[in-house]
Amino acid sequence: MGASGTTLVIGATGTTGSRLVSRLVAGGHRVTAASRRATAVAGAQAVRFDWDDPATFDGALGGADRVYLIPPLGSLEPAGVMLPFLKQARSAGVRRAVLLSSSAIPAGGPSTGQIHQALPGLFGKWAVLRPSWFMQNFTGDSPHAQSIRADGTVLTATGEGRVGFVDADDIASVAVHALTDTRAPNSDLIITGPQALSYGDVADILGQVLGRAVSHRPLTYEQMRDRLAPFMPAEYAALLASMDRSIAVGTEDRTTDTVQRLTGRAPGSFRAFAERELLRAEGR
């Protein structure tokens, strides 16, 4: 990897951001860990950053020459705040930007697709990470994790469609390379795990690992939208439900070599993830 200056990690306490910070620090890189509460992170400088408060931008950008971008949570139109920030970042000395987007959103598409489209015109070194669905969506307080704990069900509108579920650990490892390798990717990177699995396949693996019955219960688009609505803005719930509907017709039925190509190792399997994360969560 090439020498680096300071990396600003936005969303430093989140699913990928926290993993990225720990990997960068372990690799000897200088890191500014930005979060709404300026949470202390070992080995990194903690700063407050809030997309809704532009007054926090200057302090976060101080000394940074590269940035990892997590868009505002739940925003359908993040360009309104992110593009002015990126122009400010360029003026402040940032020369490389890596955006976390989604495999379901192409350049010029909705939400982060607008940032994706703009990034090459703003920075000479850039990458857009487009991971498939996170394996971590089955842990913590996520809707899937709650329904698995409550009654052993996984509820989606995906039918028999398959997804190349990816471990957030692997996304963070790809992000390290995208931020610090001498040659920037200057492209988008679709990131998947090693297998494309249906939610029925996932339920079978979870049942085997947990030692109890877990099943996939298919929902309609409307049922999925209404199920998600209590957890997020209604428009975002509708977007996610529509992504389920797209999965049902095969849009996410793929795997890529991105993790192997950038990190030199194969991506982790869903079974390995479940054995590591779910059993630990249950104290086993």
Short mmCIF file of C-alpha atoms in Angstrom, two decimals:
data_model
loop_
_atom_site.label_atom_id
_atom_site.label_comp_id
_atom_site.label_asym_id
_atom_site.label_seq_id
_atom_site.Cartn_x
_atom_site.Cartn_y
_atom_site.Cartn_z
CA MET A 1 0.00 0.00 0.00
CA GLY A 2 1.09 3.56 -0.59
CA ALA A 3 1.88 6.09 2.08
CA SER A 4 -1.12 8.05 3.23
CA GLY A 5 -1.89 11.26 5.06
CA THR A 6 -4.89 11.49 7.34
CA THR A 7 -8.07 9.62 6.47
CA LEU A 8 -11.35 11.14 7.58
CA VAL A 9 -13.82 8.35 8.28
CA ILE A 10 -17.39 9.61 8.40
CA GLY A 11 -19.70 7.31 10.31
CA ALA A 12 -16.77 6.02 12.33
CA THR A 13 -18.96 4.23 14.87
CA GLY A 14 -21.13 2.49 12.25
CA THR A 15 -21.09 -1.00 10.80
CA THR A 16 -18.39 -0.42 8.18
CA GLY A 17 -16.86 2.75 9.62
CA SER A 18 -15.88 1.19 12.95
CA ARG A 19 -14.27 -1.76 11.20
CA LEU A 20 -12.46 0.54 8.80
CA VAL A 21 -11.06 2.74 11.57
CA SER A 22 -9.64 -0.25 13.46
CA ARG A 23 -7.99 -1.61 10.31
CA LEU A 24 -6.48 1.73 9.33
CA VAL A 25 -5.13 2.32 12.84
CA ALA A 26 -3.69 -1.21 12.96
CA GLY A 27 -1.99 -0.51 9.63
CA GLY A 28 -0.28 2.59 11.02
CA HIS A 29 -2.43 5.15 9.20
CA ARG A 30 -3.51 8.45 10.73
CA VAL A 31 -7.28 8.55 11.16
CA THR A 32 -9.86 11.17 12.07
CA ALA A 33 -12.92 9.31 13.37
CA ALA A 34 -16.02 11.42 12.74
CA SER A 35 -19.36 10.75 14.39
CA ARG A 36 -22.28 12.71 15.80
CA ARG A 37 -21.02 12.36 19.37
CA ALA A 38 -17.27 12.48 18.65
CA THR A 39 -16.96 9.02 20.20
CA ALA A 40 -13.41 8.15 21.25
CA VAL A 41 -11.77 5.44 19.13
CA ALA A 42 -8.42 3.94 20.14
CA GLY A 43 -5.59 5.29 18.02
CA ALA A 44 -7.72 7.84 16.15
CA GLN A 45 -8.57 11.49 16.60
CA ALA A 46 -12.29 11.77 17.40
CA VAL A 47 -14.28 14.71 16.03
CA ARG A 48 -17.94 15.62 15.93
CA PHE A 49 -19.55 15.43 12.50
CA ASP A 50 -23.21 15.79 11.59
CA TRP A 51 -24.52 16.00 8.03
CA ASP A 52 -27.31 18.20 9.38
CA ASP A 53 -24.84 20.67 10.89
CA PRO A 54 -22.42 22.15 8.30
CA ALA A 55 -20.63 23.97 11.12
CA THR A 56 -19.03 20.60 11.97
CA PHE A 57 -17.47 20.17 8.51
CA ASP A 58 -14.38 22.38 8.92
CA GLY A 59 -13.19 20.71 12.10
CA ALA A 60 -13.59 17.24 10.62
CA LEU A 61 -11.71 18.11 7.42
CA GLY A 62 -8.68 19.62 9.14
CA GLY A 63 -5.54 17.84 7.91
CA ALA A 64 -7.42 15.17 5.92
CA ASP A 65 -6.30 14.24 2.42
CA ARG A 66 -8.79 11.42 1.91
CA VAL A 67 -12.30 10.67 3.10
CA TYR A 68 -14.61 7.69 3.55
CA LEU A 69 -18.19 8.75 2.95
CA ILE A 70 -21.24 7.31 4.68
CA PRO A 71 -24.34 9.16 3.44
CA PRO A 72 -26.92 10.64 5.83
CA LEU A 73 -28.89 7.78 7.32
CA GLY A 74 -32.28 7.27 5.69
CA SER A 75 -31.92 10.14 3.23
CA LEU A 76 -33.38 9.64 -0.25
CA GLU A 77 -31.69 12.79 -1.58
CA PRO A 78 -28.27 13.06 0.08
CA ALA A 79 -26.77 15.09 -2.76
CA GLY A 80 -28.17 18.31 -1.29
CA VAL A 81 -25.79 18.12 1.66
CA MET A 82 -23.06 15.79 0.39
CA LEU A 83 -22.09 17.65 -2.79
CA PRO A 84 -21.43 20.98 -1.01
CA PHE A 85 -19.40 19.06 1.59
CA LEU A 86 -17.33 17.34 -1.10
CA LYS A 87 -16.56 20.65 -2.80
CA GLN A 88 -15.51 22.03 0.59
CA ALA A 89 -13.40 18.91 1.16
CA ARG A 90 -11.61 19.39 -2.17
CA SER A 91 -10.85 23.01 -1.28
CA ALA A 92 -9.55 21.89 2.12
CA GLY A 93 -7.01 19.51 0.56
CA VAL A 94 -8.85 16.19 0.22
CA ARG A 95 -7.60 14.38 -2.88
CA ARG A 96 -9.24 10.96 -2.61
CA ALA A 97 -12.83 10.03 -1.77
CA VAL A 98 -14.41 6.61 -1.24
CA LEU A 99 -18.19 6.42 -1.11
CA LEU A 100 -20.24 3.63 0.42
CA SER A 101 -23.19 3.05 -1.87
CA SER A 102 -25.10 -0.13 -2.79
CA SER A 103 -24.99 -2.84 -5.43
CA ALA A 104 -28.62 -1.93 -6.16
CA ILE A 105 -27.86 1.72 -7.03
CA PRO A 106 -25.92 2.55 -10.22
CA ALA A 107 -24.22 5.82 -11.07
CA GLY A 108 -26.87 8.43 -11.70
CA GLY A 109 -29.51 6.41 -9.85
CA PRO A 110 -31.46 7.53 -6.80
CA SER A 111 -29.93 8.48 -3.46
CA THR A 112 -26.16 7.78 -3.49
CA GLY A 113 -26.28 7.28 -7.25
CA GLN A 114 -26.12 11.06 -7.63
CA ILE A 115 -22.94 11.25 -5.52
CA HIS A 116 -21.47 8.32 -7.45
CA GLN A 117 -22.02 10.19 -10.71
CA ALA A 118 -20.40 13.38 -9.40
CA LEU A 119 -17.36 11.88 -7.67
CA PRO A 120 -15.02 11.49 -10.70
CA GLY A 121 -15.47 15.16 -11.53
CA LEU A 122 -14.51 16.23 -8.03
CA PHE A 123 -11.49 14.06 -7.24
CA GLY A 124 -8.65 12.57 -9.25
CA LYS A 125 -8.64 9.51 -6.98
CA TRP A 126 -11.92 7.91 -6.03
CA ALA A 127 -13.92 4.72 -5.60
CA VAL A 128 -17.55 3.81 -5.02
CA LEU A 129 -18.09 0.71 -2.90
CA ARG A 130 -21.27 -1.07 -3.97
CA PRO A 131 -21.70 -3.97 -1.55
CA SER A 132 -24.55 -6.41 -1.75
CA TRP A 133 -26.76 -6.91 1.31
CA PHE A 134 -24.84 -7.06 4.60
CA MET A 135 -24.68 -10.30 6.56
CA GLN A 136 -24.89 -8.02 9.61
CA ASN A 137 -28.54 -7.35 8.68
CA PHE A 138 -29.27 -10.50 10.68
CA THR A 139 -27.72 -9.22 13.92
CA GLY A 140 -28.35 -6.61 16.60
CA ASP A 141 -31.68 -4.77 16.56
CA SER A 142 -32.33 -5.13 12.82
CA PRO A 143 -35.85 -6.21 11.77
CA HIS A 144 -34.53 -9.61 10.66
CA ALA A 145 -32.74 -10.20 13.95
CA GLN A 146 -35.84 -9.23 15.91
CA SER A 147 -38.14 -11.59 14.00
CA ILE A 148 -35.63 -14.45 14.25
CA ARG A 149 -35.50 -14.01 18.02
CA ALA A 150 -39.27 -13.53 18.36
CA ASP A 151 -40.61 -16.45 16.33
CA GLY A 152 -37.86 -17.92 14.16
CA THR A 153 -38.90 -16.20 10.94
CA VAL A 154 -37.18 -14.14 8.26
CA LEU A 155 -39.69 -11.94 6.42
CA THR A 156 -38.98 -10.55 2.96
CA ALA A 157 -40.61 -9.77 -0.38
CA THR A 158 -37.74 -11.45 -2.27
CA GLY A 159 -39.46 -14.72 -3.14
CA GLU A 160 -36.84 -17.22 -4.32
CA GLY A 161 -34.45 -14.48 -5.45
CA ARG A 162 -30.82 -14.83 -4.41
CA VAL A 163 -28.37 -12.33 -2.90
CA GLY A 164 -24.57 -12.36 -2.66
CA PHE A 165 -24.61 -11.48 1.05
CA VAL A 166 -21.31 -9.91 2.18
CA ASP A 167 -19.64 -9.60 5.57
CA ALA A 168 -19.02 -6.00 6.70
CA ASP A 169 -15.50 -7.12 7.66
CA ASP A 170 -14.81 -7.74 3.98
CA ILE A 171 -16.31 -4.39 2.96
CA ALA A 172 -14.00 -2.63 5.42
CA SER A 173 -10.99 -4.54 4.11
CA VAL A 174 -11.81 -3.45 0.55
CA ALA A 175 -12.26 0.13 1.80
CA VAL A 176 -8.76 0.13 3.31
CA HIS A 177 -7.27 -0.69 -0.08
CA ALA A 178 -9.49 1.78 -1.92
CA LEU A 179 -8.32 4.53 0.44
CA THR A 180 -4.63 3.71 0.80
CA ASP A 181 -3.29 1.80 -2.22
CA THR A 182 -0.96 3.93 -4.33
CA ARG A 183 -3.25 3.49 -7.32
CA ALA A 184 -6.86 4.36 -6.55
CA PRO A 185 -9.54 2.15 -8.13
CA ASN A 186 -11.17 5.12 -9.93
CA SER A 187 -14.20 2.91 -10.50
CA ASP A 188 -17.14 1.39 -8.71
CA LEU A 189 -16.59 -1.92 -6.93
CA ILE A 190 -19.45 -4.39 -6.56
CA ILE A 191 -18.69 -6.36 -3.39
CA THR A 192 -20.28 -9.72 -2.61
CA GLY A 193 -19.68 -12.78 -0.53
CA PRO A 194 -18.70 -16.13 -2.08
CA GLN A 195 -22.26 -17.40 -2.66
CA ALA A 196 -25.59 -16.08 -3.85
CA LEU A 197 -28.21 -17.33 -1.38
CA SER A 198 -31.98 -17.08 -1.21
CA TYR A 199 -33.51 -16.02 2.08
CA GLY A 200 -34.74 -19.60 2.35
CA ASP A 201 -31.10 -20.75 2.13
CA VAL A 202 -30.18 -18.20 4.78
CA ALA A 203 -32.96 -19.41 7.09
CA ASP A 204 -31.72 -23.00 6.71
CA ILE A 205 -28.15 -22.00 7.62
CA LEU A 206 -29.34 -19.96 10.60
CA GLY A 207 -31.44 -22.86 11.84
CA GLN A 208 -28.49 -25.25 11.59
CA VAL A 209 -26.14 -22.87 13.40
CA LEU A 210 -28.60 -21.84 16.11
CA GLY A 211 -29.99 -25.33 16.60
CA ARG A 212 -33.63 -24.32 16.26
CA ALA A 213 -36.18 -23.86 13.50
CA VAL A 214 -35.80 -20.73 11.34
CA SER A 215 -37.92 -20.24 8.24
CA HIS A 216 -38.37 -17.69 5.48
CA ARG A 217 -41.86 -16.21 5.24
CA PRO A 218 -42.57 -14.47 1.92
CA LEU A 219 -44.39 -11.14 2.01
CA THR A 220 -45.89 -8.95 -0.69
CA TYR A 221 -44.27 -5.62 -1.53
CA GLU A 222 -46.97 -3.80 0.44
CA GLN A 223 -46.56 -6.04 3.48
CA MET A 224 -42.79 -5.53 3.44
CA ARG A 225 -43.12 -1.76 3.10
CA ASP A 226 -45.52 -1.62 6.04
CA ARG A 227 -43.29 -3.88 8.11
CA LEU A 228 -40.28 -1.58 7.65
CA ALA A 229 -42.19 1.69 8.13
CA PRO A 230 -41.94 1.76 11.96
CA PHE A 231 -38.14 1.62 11.73
CA MET A 232 -37.51 4.43 9.20
CA PRO A 233 -39.08 7.20 7.11
CA ALA A 234 -41.97 5.93 4.97
CA GLU A 235 -40.26 6.82 1.69
CA TYR A 236 -37.16 4.88 2.66
CA ALA A 237 -39.25 1.88 3.71
CA ALA A 238 -40.87 1.95 0.26
CA LEU A 239 -37.43 2.07 -1.40
CA LEU A 240 -36.16 -0.94 0.56
CA ALA A 241 -39.33 -2.90 -0.15
CA SER A 242 -38.90 -2.15 -3.86
CA MET A 243 -35.33 -3.49 -3.63
CA ASP A 244 -36.76 -6.74 -2.26
CA ARG A 245 -39.06 -6.87 -5.26
CA SER A 246 -36.03 -6.42 -7.54
CA ILE A 247 -34.21 -9.25 -5.79
CA ALA A 248 -37.18 -11.49 -6.55
CA VAL A 249 -36.54 -11.05 -10.28
CA GLY A 250 -32.81 -11.76 -10.01
CA THR A 251 -31.06 -8.39 -9.86
CA GLU A 252 -28.75 -9.45 -6.99
CA ASP A 253 -28.12 -13.04 -8.12
CA ARG A 254 -24.36 -12.67 -8.65
CA THR A 255 -20.96 -12.93 -7.05
CA THR A 256 -17.81 -10.94 -7.83
CA ASP A 257 -14.07 -11.34 -7.25
CA THR A 258 -13.67 -7.86 -5.71
CA VAL A 259 -12.69 -9.01 -2.21
CA GLN A 260 -10.19 -11.56 -3.54
CA ARG A 261 -8.75 -9.12 -6.07
CA LEU A 262 -8.23 -6.20 -3.70
CA THR A 263 -7.38 -7.98 -0.44
CA GLY A 264 -5.73 -11.18 -1.69
CA ARG A 265 -8.09 -13.44 0.24
CA ALA A 266 -11.50 -14.96 -0.33
CA PRO A 267 -14.59 -13.34 1.21
CA GLY A 268 -16.11 -14.94 4.28
CA SER A 269 -19.08 -17.29 3.93
CA PHE A 270 -22.49 -16.75 5.46
CA ARG A 271 -22.10 -19.88 7.59
CA ALA A 272 -18.78 -18.66 9.00
CA PHE A 273 -20.38 -15.30 9.77
CA ALA A 274 -23.35 -16.93 11.52
CA GLU A 275 -21.11 -19.17 13.61
CA ARG A 276 -18.98 -16.20 14.64
CA GLU A 277 -21.58 -13.49 15.21
CA LEU A 278 -24.87 -15.16 16.13
CA LEU A 279 -23.47 -17.72 18.53
CA ARG A 280 -21.42 -14.99 20.23
CA ALA A 281 -24.55 -12.84 20.53
CA GLU A 282 -26.26 -15.71 22.30
CA GLY A 283 -23.32 -16.22 24.65
CA ARG A 284 -22.26 -19.54 23.13
#
